[in-house]
Amino acid sequence: MVSRVIPVESFDLVIFGATGDLAKRKIFPGLFRRFLAGQMPKKSQVVGAARSSLSQKTFNDLVENSIKSFTEINFRDNDLKNFLLCLNYIQIDANGSKGWNELKTALRPKIIRAFYFSVSPSLFGSLAERLHKHEITTENSRIVLEKPFGRNLKTSKQLNAILAEHFTEEQIYRIDHYLGKETVQNLMAIRFGNMLFEPLWNAQYVDHIQITVSETVGVGGRGEYYDHSGAMRDMVQNHLMQLLCLIAMEPPARFEPDSVRDEKLKVIRALDPVAPHHIVRGQYGSGVDHPDYRTGVNNKNSKTESFVALKVNISNYRWAGVPFYLRTGKRLKARKSEIAVIFKEKPHSIFGPEAGNHQNALIIRLQPDEGITMDVTIKEPGPGGMRLIDVPLDMTFSETLGIEENAVPDAYERLIMDVIRGNQTLFMRGDEVEAAWAWTDPIINGWVDRNDVPKPYDSGSSGPQDSLTLLEREGRKWREIP
Ligand code: NAP
């Protein structure tokens, strides 16, 4: 099956931080794939900006290397050559005055302008101010912001206020790349495109929901940043919260940006505060090829968590009494992101107690092998009475749809095209981000007040033992991290 590609209008995209890690690993390879697919018009212009003094040739070489390293599909040299013709490099310091006039001259009138702030969030304000001061932004301009969007409610409000001085909310695209993942969008298709699930999607039929995002990697070269942040800020406040919203929200009236975002916001505002005994924090130990967390971040007294598991309740009509268990961590057993909707036991088993307990489960796999599995109870084949077993109805999207896994657009390429199209559905609105911090802040402040120290856990495990107990004491069990 070949996916349909609708070209966007030609555009001018300015990438601040064009020599950085994110630009090299995600933005340029993503743009190139859209170029190859025919979605990015050849007349588009991509302006790279950073403080480094680079010749156009050096910049083109940097982009060429990043594409060769991180684009996992075959392409012809000529295609790459044509893509490089779209590039332009301008030396600009976000805090300085040089380069802005050159940028103004380079941008074409009456063409969509997108400014991607792929730099430290401490520079967002300076960039917004300078774009405005040098009269570079037009009505047809938009800005794209990378996480983290603040580190608490206060700083996220300050940031929103600074940006609001120069841009309307319709011009601001706050990226949470989880929302650009194919399966995350499929969550909405599965829920609202099928008659089958939505009638069961509530406290009457759902026992509990598990959201797991586990990584095998450690902090790597981001030790200093990570130790200042931790799993709660780095993963839960944004990515896991967005997944929770899409699972729990009411059906929006239309698949339109504010309809969807209004419903997500209502979920966040309905979250109960989390009691300390419903949270488990952890720090990984050393492994054969890596040091423990504290050594990795070069802070022997660190109290930052590399793992967190929590039980969350949503106080609304649909979900009252249904626990949502969230967990995420580094240096775990396997790399896996999934959402598991575990349905309740049947009210009565006609097969008697010896048939055992069987609960249906819908598993939505985000990575690896994007797809869905439905655990269904059937009779175990053979003579010898009515023995029941649970078997998975398994669908891996790439297999079922005949699409090679690496041909599915990456989250970043999809989101950049949405920016150009002016579609904000998959981007976070300012009030959503603030509401998420308003819920997260008391949790983090509580740890600080109580001088909470994360529990150690073995590298390659499923996290601290206490995180398993969090469910076991309620008669439930985490799904295995394979
Ligand atoms: P990075 O590798 O440190 O790159 C930073 C970029 O900013 C470089 O191009 C740097 O180039 C430029 N820069 C620094 N100071 C500047 C200034 N004063 N004026 C203009 N340009 C300046 O960072 P990154 O990993 O690409 O991350 C960029 C943003 O994305 C950050 O907000 C990060 O939190 C976010 N993010 C990154 C990832 C990831 O996987 N990397 C994932 C999610 C979010 P010069 O030194 O030449 O100026």
Coordinates of C-alpha atoms and ligand atoms in Angstrom, one line a residue:
M1 CA 0.0 0.0 0.0
V2 CA 1.4 3.4 -1.0
S3 CA 0.5 6.3 1.2
R4 CA -1.0 9.4 -0.4
V5 CA 1.2 12.5 -0.4
I6 CA -0.3 15.9 -0.8
P7 CA 2.4 18.5 -1.4
V8 CA 2.4 21.5 0.9
E9 CA 2.8 25.1 -0.3
S10 CA 6.4 26.1 -0.9
F11 CA 7.9 27.7 2.3
D12 CA 10.8 29.4 4.0
L13 CA 11.9 27.4 7.1
V14 CA 14.5 28.9 9.4
I15 CA 16.1 26.5 11.8
F16 CA 17.8 28.2 14.7
G17 CA 20.3 25.6 16.1
A18 CA 20.9 24.2 12.7
T19 CA 24.3 22.7 13.7
G20 CA 22.8 21.0 16.8
D21 CA 22.1 17.3 17.6
L22 CA 18.3 17.5 17.0
A23 CA 18.7 19.3 13.6
K24 CA 21.2 16.7 12.5
R25 CA 19.4 13.6 13.7
K26 CA 15.8 14.5 13.1
I27 CA 15.1 17.8 11.3
F28 CA 17.2 17.6 8.2
P29 CA 16.7 13.9 7.6
G30 CA 13.0 14.4 8.1
L31 CA 12.8 17.3 5.6
F32 CA 14.8 15.3 3.1
R33 CA 12.4 12.4 3.3
R34 CA 9.4 14.7 2.7
F35 CA 11.4 16.2 -0.2
L36 CA 11.9 12.7 -1.6
A37 CA 8.2 11.9 -1.2
G38 CA 7.3 15.0 -3.2
Q39 CA 5.6 16.7 -0.2
M40 CA 8.2 19.5 0.2
P41 CA 8.2 21.6 -3.0
K42 CA 11.6 22.2 -4.7
K43 CA 11.0 25.9 -4.5
S44 CA 11.2 25.8 -0.7
Q45 CA 14.0 27.4 1.2
V46 CA 15.6 26.0 4.4
V47 CA 17.8 28.5 6.2
G48 CA 20.2 27.1 8.8
A49 CA 21.2 29.6 11.6
A50 CA 23.6 29.2 14.5
R51 CA 26.5 31.2 16.0
S52 CA 29.2 29.1 14.2
S53 CA 30.9 30.8 11.3
L54 CA 30.4 28.3 8.5
S55 CA 30.7 28.6 4.7
Q56 CA 27.8 27.5 2.7
K57 CA 29.8 24.5 1.5
T58 CA 30.7 23.4 5.1
F59 CA 27.0 23.7 6.1
N60 CA 25.9 21.7 3.1
D61 CA 28.5 19.0 4.0
L62 CA 27.1 18.9 7.5
V63 CA 23.5 18.4 6.2
E64 CA 24.7 15.9 3.7
N65 CA 26.4 13.9 6.4
S66 CA 23.4 14.0 8.7
I67 CA 21.2 12.8 5.9
K68 CA 23.5 9.9 5.0
S69 CA 23.8 8.9 8.7
F70 CA 20.2 9.2 9.7
T71 CA 17.9 8.7 6.7
E72 CA 17.2 5.0 6.6
I73 CA 16.0 4.8 3.1
N74 CA 17.7 4.5 -0.3
F75 CA 17.9 7.6 -2.4
R76 CA 19.7 8.8 -5.5
D77 CA 22.7 11.2 -5.3
N78 CA 20.8 13.6 -7.6
D79 CA 17.9 13.8 -5.1
L80 CA 20.3 14.8 -2.4
K81 CA 22.0 17.4 -4.7
N82 CA 18.6 18.9 -5.5
F83 CA 17.7 19.1 -1.8
L84 CA 21.0 20.8 -0.9
L85 CA 20.0 23.5 -3.4
C86 CA 17.2 24.5 -1.0
L87 CA 19.7 25.3 1.7
N88 CA 21.1 28.6 2.9
Y89 CA 23.3 29.2 6.0
I90 CA 23.3 32.5 8.0
Q91 CA 25.5 33.1 11.1
I92 CA 23.2 34.5 13.8
D93 CA 23.6 34.8 17.5
A94 CA 20.2 34.7 19.2
N95 CA 21.5 37.2 21.8
G96 CA 23.3 39.4 19.3
S97 CA 22.6 41.9 16.5
K98 CA 24.5 40.4 13.6
G99 CA 22.8 38.4 10.8
W100 CA 19.3 39.5 11.3
N101 CA 19.2 41.9 8.3
E102 CA 20.7 39.2 6.2
L103 CA 18.0 36.8 7.3
K104 CA 15.3 39.5 6.5
T105 CA 16.7 39.9 3.0
A106 CA 16.9 36.1 2.4
L107 CA 13.2 35.5 3.2
R108 CA 10.7 35.9 0.4
P109 CA 7.6 38.0 0.6
K110 CA 4.2 36.4 0.7
I111 CA 5.6 32.9 1.4
I112 CA 4.9 30.9 4.6
R113 CA 7.6 31.5 7.1
A114 CA 8.3 29.0 9.8
F115 CA 11.0 29.6 12.5
Y116 CA 12.1 26.4 14.3
F117 CA 13.7 27.2 17.7
S118 CA 15.9 24.1 18.0
V119 CA 18.0 25.8 20.7
S120 CA 18.1 25.9 24.4
P121 CA 14.7 27.2 25.8
S122 CA 16.7 30.0 27.5
L123 CA 17.0 31.5 24.0
F124 CA 13.3 31.4 23.0
G125 CA 12.6 34.8 24.4
S126 CA 15.6 36.5 22.7
L127 CA 14.7 34.9 19.3
A128 CA 11.1 35.9 19.5
E129 CA 12.0 39.5 20.4
R130 CA 14.6 39.8 17.7
L131 CA 12.4 38.4 15.0
H132 CA 9.9 41.0 15.9
K133 CA 12.3 43.9 16.4
H134 CA 13.9 43.3 12.9
E135 CA 10.4 43.0 11.4
I136 CA 11.1 39.5 10.1
T137 CA 7.8 38.0 11.1
T138 CA 4.7 38.4 9.0
E139 CA 1.1 37.4 9.5
N140 CA 2.0 34.2 7.6
S141 CA 4.7 33.3 10.1
R142 CA 4.8 30.6 12.8
I143 CA 7.3 29.5 15.4
V144 CA 8.1 25.9 16.4
L145 CA 9.3 25.3 20.0
E146 CA 11.1 22.3 21.3
K147 CA 10.7 20.9 24.8
P148 CA 11.3 21.5 27.7
F149 CA 8.6 24.1 27.8
G150 CA 9.5 25.6 31.2
R151 CA 10.6 23.5 34.2
N152 CA 7.5 24.3 36.4
L153 CA 4.3 26.3 36.2
K154 CA 5.9 29.6 37.0
T155 CA 8.6 29.4 34.2
S156 CA 6.1 28.0 31.6
K157 CA 3.8 30.9 32.3
Q158 CA 6.7 33.3 32.0
L159 CA 7.7 31.8 28.7
N160 CA 4.1 31.8 27.4
A161 CA 3.8 35.5 28.4
I162 CA 7.1 36.5 26.5
L163 CA 6.0 34.6 23.4
A164 CA 2.5 36.2 23.6
E165 CA 4.1 39.6 23.3
H166 CA 5.1 38.9 19.7
F167 CA 3.0 36.0 18.5
T168 CA -0.6 34.9 18.6
E169 CA -1.4 31.4 20.0
E170 CA -2.3 30.4 16.4
Q171 CA 1.3 31.1 15.4
I172 CA 2.9 29.0 18.2
Y173 CA 3.6 25.3 17.6
R174 CA 4.9 23.6 20.8
I175 CA 6.3 20.2 19.8
D176 CA 5.7 17.0 21.7
H177 CA 7.1 14.6 19.2
Y178 CA 5.0 11.7 20.7
L179 CA 1.9 13.3 19.1
G180 CA 3.5 12.9 15.7
K181 CA 3.9 9.2 16.0
E182 CA 1.7 7.2 13.7
T183 CA 0.3 4.9 16.4
V184 CA -0.5 7.9 18.7
Q185 CA -2.7 9.3 16.0
N186 CA -4.1 5.8 15.5
L187 CA -5.2 6.0 19.1
M188 CA -7.8 8.5 18.0
A189 CA -8.7 6.5 14.9
I190 CA -9.1 3.3 17.0
R191 CA -11.3 5.0 19.6
F192 CA -13.4 7.3 17.4
G193 CA -13.3 5.4 14.0
N194 CA -14.7 2.1 15.3
M195 CA -18.1 1.4 16.9
L196 CA -16.5 -1.5 18.8
F197 CA -14.4 0.2 21.5
E198 CA -16.0 3.5 22.5
P199 CA -19.1 2.0 24.2
L200 CA -16.7 0.0 26.4
W201 CA -14.3 2.9 27.1
N202 CA -15.4 3.8 30.6
A203 CA -15.4 2.8 34.3
Q204 CA -18.1 0.3 33.8
Y205 CA -16.0 -2.0 31.6
V206 CA -12.4 -0.9 32.0
D207 CA -10.5 -2.3 35.1
H208 CA -7.4 -0.2 34.7
I209 CA -5.0 1.3 32.1
Q210 CA -1.2 1.0 32.0
I211 CA 1.1 3.3 30.1
T212 CA 4.7 2.2 29.9
V213 CA 7.6 4.0 28.1
S214 CA 10.8 2.1 28.9
E215 CA 14.2 2.8 27.5
T216 CA 17.4 0.7 27.6
V217 CA 19.7 3.7 27.2
G218 CA 21.0 5.7 30.1
V219 CA 21.5 9.5 30.4
G220 CA 24.4 9.3 27.8
G221 CA 25.9 12.7 27.1
R222 CA 22.9 14.6 28.5
G223 CA 23.9 13.9 32.1
E224 CA 23.9 17.5 33.3
Y225 CA 20.6 18.4 31.6
Y226 CA 18.9 15.2 32.8
D227 CA 20.0 15.5 36.4
H228 CA 18.4 18.9 36.5
S229 CA 15.2 17.5 35.0
G230 CA 14.5 13.8 35.9
A231 CA 11.9 11.4 34.5
M232 CA 8.9 13.3 35.8
R233 CA 9.8 16.5 34.0
D234 CA 11.5 14.9 31.0
M235 CA 8.8 12.3 30.2
V236 CA 5.7 12.3 32.4
Q237 CA 4.8 16.0 32.3
N238 CA 4.7 15.9 28.5
H239 CA 4.8 12.6 26.6
L240 CA 3.0 10.3 29.1
M241 CA 0.6 13.1 29.9
Q242 CA -0.3 13.4 26.2
L243 CA -0.9 9.7 25.9
L244 CA -3.1 9.7 29.0
C245 CA -5.1 12.6 27.5
L246 CA -5.7 10.8 24.2
I247 CA -6.8 7.6 25.9
A248 CA -9.0 9.4 28.4
M249 CA -10.5 12.4 26.6
E250 CA -14.1 12.7 25.5
P251 CA -14.8 12.5 21.8
P252 CA -14.1 15.9 20.3
A253 CA -16.9 17.2 18.2
R254 CA -14.6 17.5 15.2
F255 CA -11.0 16.5 14.5
E256 CA -9.9 20.1 14.7
P257 CA -7.1 21.7 16.7
D258 CA -9.1 23.4 19.4
S259 CA -11.8 20.7 19.7
V260 CA -9.1 18.1 20.4
R261 CA -7.1 20.4 22.6
D262 CA -10.1 21.5 24.7
E263 CA -10.9 17.8 25.4
K264 CA -7.3 17.1 26.4
L265 CA -7.2 20.0 28.7
K266 CA -10.4 18.8 30.5
V267 CA -8.6 15.5 31.3
I268 CA -5.6 17.3 32.8
R269 CA -7.8 19.5 34.9
A270 CA -9.7 16.4 36.2
L271 CA -6.5 14.7 37.4
D272 CA -6.4 14.1 41.2
P273 CA -3.3 15.1 43.1
V274 CA -1.1 12.0 43.5
A275 CA -0.6 10.7 47.1
P276 CA 3.1 10.0 47.9
H277 CA 2.4 6.3 48.5
H278 CA 1.2 6.1 44.9
I279 CA 4.6 7.1 43.5
V280 CA 7.8 5.1 43.2
R281 CA 11.0 6.8 42.0
G282 CA 14.2 5.0 41.1
Q283 CA 17.8 5.4 40.0
Y284 CA 19.6 2.8 37.9
G285 CA 22.7 0.9 39.0
S286 CA 25.8 0.2 37.0
G287 CA 25.9 -2.4 34.2
V288 CA 28.7 -4.2 32.4
D289 CA 29.2 -1.4 29.9
H290 CA 28.1 1.7 31.8
P291 CA 28.3 3.4 35.2
D292 CA 25.4 3.9 37.6
Y293 CA 23.2 6.9 37.4
R294 CA 25.0 9.1 39.9
T295 CA 28.4 8.5 38.2
G296 CA 26.8 9.0 34.8
V297 CA 25.5 12.5 35.8
N298 CA 28.7 13.2 37.8
N299 CA 26.7 14.0 41.0
K300 CA 27.3 11.5 43.8
N301 CA 24.5 12.9 45.9
S302 CA 21.9 13.2 43.1
K303 CA 18.3 12.7 44.2
T304 CA 17.0 12.9 40.6
E305 CA 14.9 10.0 39.4
S306 CA 15.7 8.0 36.2
F307 CA 12.6 6.0 36.8
V308 CA 9.1 6.9 38.0
A309 CA 5.9 4.9 38.4
L310 CA 2.7 6.4 39.6
K311 CA -1.0 5.6 40.0
V312 CA -3.2 8.4 38.7
N313 CA -6.9 8.9 39.1
I314 CA -9.2 11.0 36.9
S315 CA -12.1 12.5 38.7
N316 CA -14.8 12.6 36.1
Y317 CA -17.9 10.7 35.1
R318 CA -16.2 8.4 32.7
W319 CA -13.2 7.4 34.7
A320 CA -14.0 7.6 38.4
G321 CA -12.5 4.6 40.2
V322 CA -10.3 3.4 37.2
P323 CA -6.6 3.7 38.0
F324 CA -4.2 4.8 35.3
Y325 CA -0.7 3.4 36.1
L326 CA 2.1 5.2 34.4
R327 CA 5.8 4.2 34.4
T328 CA 8.8 5.3 32.5
G329 CA 12.5 4.8 33.0
K330 CA 16.0 4.5 31.7
R331 CA 18.3 1.4 31.6
L332 CA 15.3 -1.0 31.8
K333 CA 15.0 -4.5 30.4
A334 CA 13.8 -3.5 26.9
R335 CA 12.8 -0.5 24.8
K336 CA 9.1 -0.4 24.7
S337 CA 6.2 2.1 24.6
E338 CA 2.7 0.7 25.0
I339 CA -0.7 1.5 26.3
A340 CA -2.7 -1.4 27.8
V341 CA -6.4 -1.1 28.4
I342 CA -7.3 -4.0 30.7
F343 CA -11.0 -4.8 30.8
K344 CA -12.9 -6.0 33.8
E345 CA -13.7 -9.6 34.6
K346 CA -17.0 -10.9 33.4
P347 CA -19.8 -10.5 35.9
H348 CA -20.3 -14.3 35.9
S349 CA -18.4 -17.2 34.4
I350 CA -20.7 -19.9 33.0
F351 CA -17.6 -22.2 32.9
G352 CA -17.2 -22.3 36.6
P353 CA -14.2 -21.3 38.8
E354 CA -11.9 -23.9 37.3
A355 CA -11.9 -22.0 34.0
G356 CA -9.8 -19.3 35.8
N357 CA -9.8 -15.5 35.5
H358 CA -9.7 -14.0 32.1
Q359 CA -9.7 -10.4 31.3
N360 CA -9.7 -9.0 27.8
A361 CA -6.9 -6.5 27.0
L362 CA -6.3 -4.1 24.2
I363 CA -2.6 -3.3 23.8
I364 CA -1.6 -0.3 21.7
R365 CA 2.1 -0.6 20.8
L366 CA 3.9 2.6 20.0
Q367 CA 7.4 1.1 19.7
P368 CA 8.8 -1.1 18.5
D369 CA 6.6 -2.8 15.9
E370 CA 3.8 -0.3 16.0
G371 CA 0.5 -2.1 16.1
I372 CA -2.4 -3.3 18.3
T373 CA -3.1 -6.6 20.0
M374 CA -6.4 -7.7 21.5
D375 CA -6.3 -10.5 24.1
V376 CA -9.3 -12.7 23.5
T377 CA -10.4 -15.7 25.6
I378 CA -10.9 -18.9 23.6
K379 CA -11.3 -22.6 24.4
E380 CA -8.0 -24.5 24.6
P381 CA -8.1 -26.9 21.6
G382 CA -8.5 -30.6 22.3
P383 CA -10.6 -33.0 24.4
G384 CA -10.7 -32.8 28.2
G385 CA -13.4 -30.3 29.1
M386 CA -13.7 -26.6 28.7
R387 CA -10.3 -25.1 29.5
L388 CA -9.9 -21.4 28.6
I389 CA -6.9 -19.6 27.3
D390 CA -6.1 -16.0 26.3
V391 CA -4.7 -15.6 22.8
P392 CA -3.7 -12.4 21.1
L393 CA -5.3 -11.1 17.9
D394 CA -2.2 -9.4 16.7
M395 CA -1.8 -6.7 14.1
T396 CA 1.5 -5.1 13.2
F397 CA 0.7 -2.1 11.0
S398 CA 3.7 -2.4 8.7
E399 CA 2.9 -6.1 8.0
T400 CA -0.9 -5.6 7.7
L401 CA -0.7 -2.5 5.5
G402 CA 2.3 -3.8 3.5
I403 CA 4.3 -0.7 4.4
E404 CA 8.0 -1.1 5.2
E405 CA 8.6 0.2 8.7
N406 CA 11.1 2.8 7.7
A407 CA 8.7 4.2 5.0
V408 CA 6.3 5.4 7.7
P409 CA 7.0 9.1 8.2
D410 CA 8.9 9.8 11.4
A411 CA 7.1 12.0 14.0
Y412 CA 9.3 15.1 13.2
E413 CA 8.7 15.0 9.4
R414 CA 4.9 14.7 9.9
L415 CA 4.9 17.6 12.5
I416 CA 7.0 19.9 10.3
M417 CA 4.6 19.4 7.4
D418 CA 1.7 20.2 9.8
V419 CA 3.4 23.4 10.8
I420 CA 3.6 24.4 7.1
R421 CA 0.0 23.4 6.6
G422 CA -1.0 25.5 9.6
N423 CA -2.6 22.5 11.4
Q424 CA -2.1 22.7 15.2
T425 CA -4.0 19.6 16.2
L426 CA -0.9 17.7 17.1
F427 CA 0.7 20.5 19.0
M428 CA 0.3 21.5 22.6
R429 CA -1.6 24.7 23.4
G430 CA -0.2 27.0 26.1
D431 CA -3.0 26.3 28.6
E432 CA -2.5 22.6 28.2
V433 CA 1.2 22.9 29.1
E434 CA 0.4 25.1 32.1
A435 CA -2.3 22.7 33.4
A436 CA 0.2 19.8 33.1
W437 CA 2.8 21.7 35.1
A438 CA 0.1 22.7 37.7
W439 CA -0.5 19.0 38.3
T440 CA 3.2 18.0 38.2
D441 CA 4.6 20.8 40.4
P442 CA 3.1 19.5 43.8
I443 CA 4.5 16.1 43.1
I444 CA 8.0 17.3 42.5
N445 CA 7.8 19.9 45.3
G446 CA 6.7 17.1 47.7
W447 CA 9.9 15.1 46.9
V448 CA 12.0 18.2 47.7
D449 CA 10.1 18.9 50.9
R450 CA 10.4 15.3 52.1
N451 CA 14.0 15.0 51.0
D452 CA 12.9 12.0 49.0
V453 CA 15.7 9.7 47.8
P454 CA 15.0 7.5 44.7
K455 CA 15.2 3.7 45.2
P456 CA 18.1 1.9 43.5
Y457 CA 17.2 -0.6 40.7
D458 CA 19.3 -3.0 38.7
S459 CA 20.2 -2.0 35.2
G460 CA 18.3 -4.3 32.8
S461 CA 15.4 -4.9 35.2
S462 CA 11.8 -3.7 35.2
G463 CA 12.6 -0.9 37.8
P464 CA 12.5 -0.9 41.6
Q465 CA 10.6 -3.7 43.4
D466 CA 8.3 -1.1 44.9
S467 CA 7.0 -0.3 41.5
L468 CA 5.8 -3.9 41.1
T469 CA 4.2 -3.7 44.6
L470 CA 2.3 -0.6 43.6
L471 CA 0.0 -2.8 41.4
E472 CA 0.4 -6.1 43.3
R473 CA -1.1 -4.7 46.5
E474 CA -4.2 -3.9 44.5
G475 CA -4.4 -7.4 43.0
R476 CA -3.0 -6.2 39.6
K477 CA 0.2 -6.8 37.7
W478 CA 2.3 -4.7 35.3
R479 CA 2.5 -6.2 31.8
E480 CA 6.0 -7.6 31.2
I481 CA 8.7 -5.4 29.7
P482 CA 9.8 -8.2 27.4
Ligands
NAP1 P1 22.6 21.1 20.8 O1 23.1 19.9 20.2 O2 23.3 21.6 22.1 O3 22.5 22.3 19.8 C1 22.2 23.6 20.1 C2 22.2 24.4 18.8 O4 22.0 25.8 19.2 C3 23.5 24.5 18.1 O5 23.3 24.5 16.7 C4 24.2 25.8 18.5 O6 25.1 26.2 17.5 C5 22.9 26.7 18.6 N1 23.1 27.8 19.5 C6 23.6 27.8 20.8 N2 23.6 29.0 21.3 C7 23.1 29.9 20.3 C8 22.9 31.3 20.2 N3 23.2 32.1 21.2 N4 22.4 31.7 19.1 C9 22.1 30.9 18.0 N5 22.3 29.6 18.1 C10 22.8 29.1 19.2 O7 21.1 20.9 21.3 P2 20.0 19.9 20.6 O8 20.2 18.6 21.3 O9 20.0 20.0 19.2 O10 18.6 20.5 21.2 C11 18.0 21.7 20.7 C12 16.7 21.9 21.4 O11 15.9 20.7 21.2 C13 16.8 22.0 23.0 O12 15.8 22.8 23.4 C14 16.5 20.5 23.4 O13 16.0 20.5 24.7 C15 15.5 20.1 22.4 N6 15.3 18.7 22.2 C16 16.4 18.0 21.8 C17 16.3 16.6 21.6 C18 17.4 15.8 21.0 O14 17.2 14.6 20.7 N7 18.6 16.4 20.7 C19 15.0 16.0 21.9 C20 14.0 16.7 22.3 C21 14.1 18.1 22.5 P3 26.3 27.2 17.8 O15 27.0 26.7 19.0 O16 27.0 27.2 16.5 O17 25.6 28.5 18.0

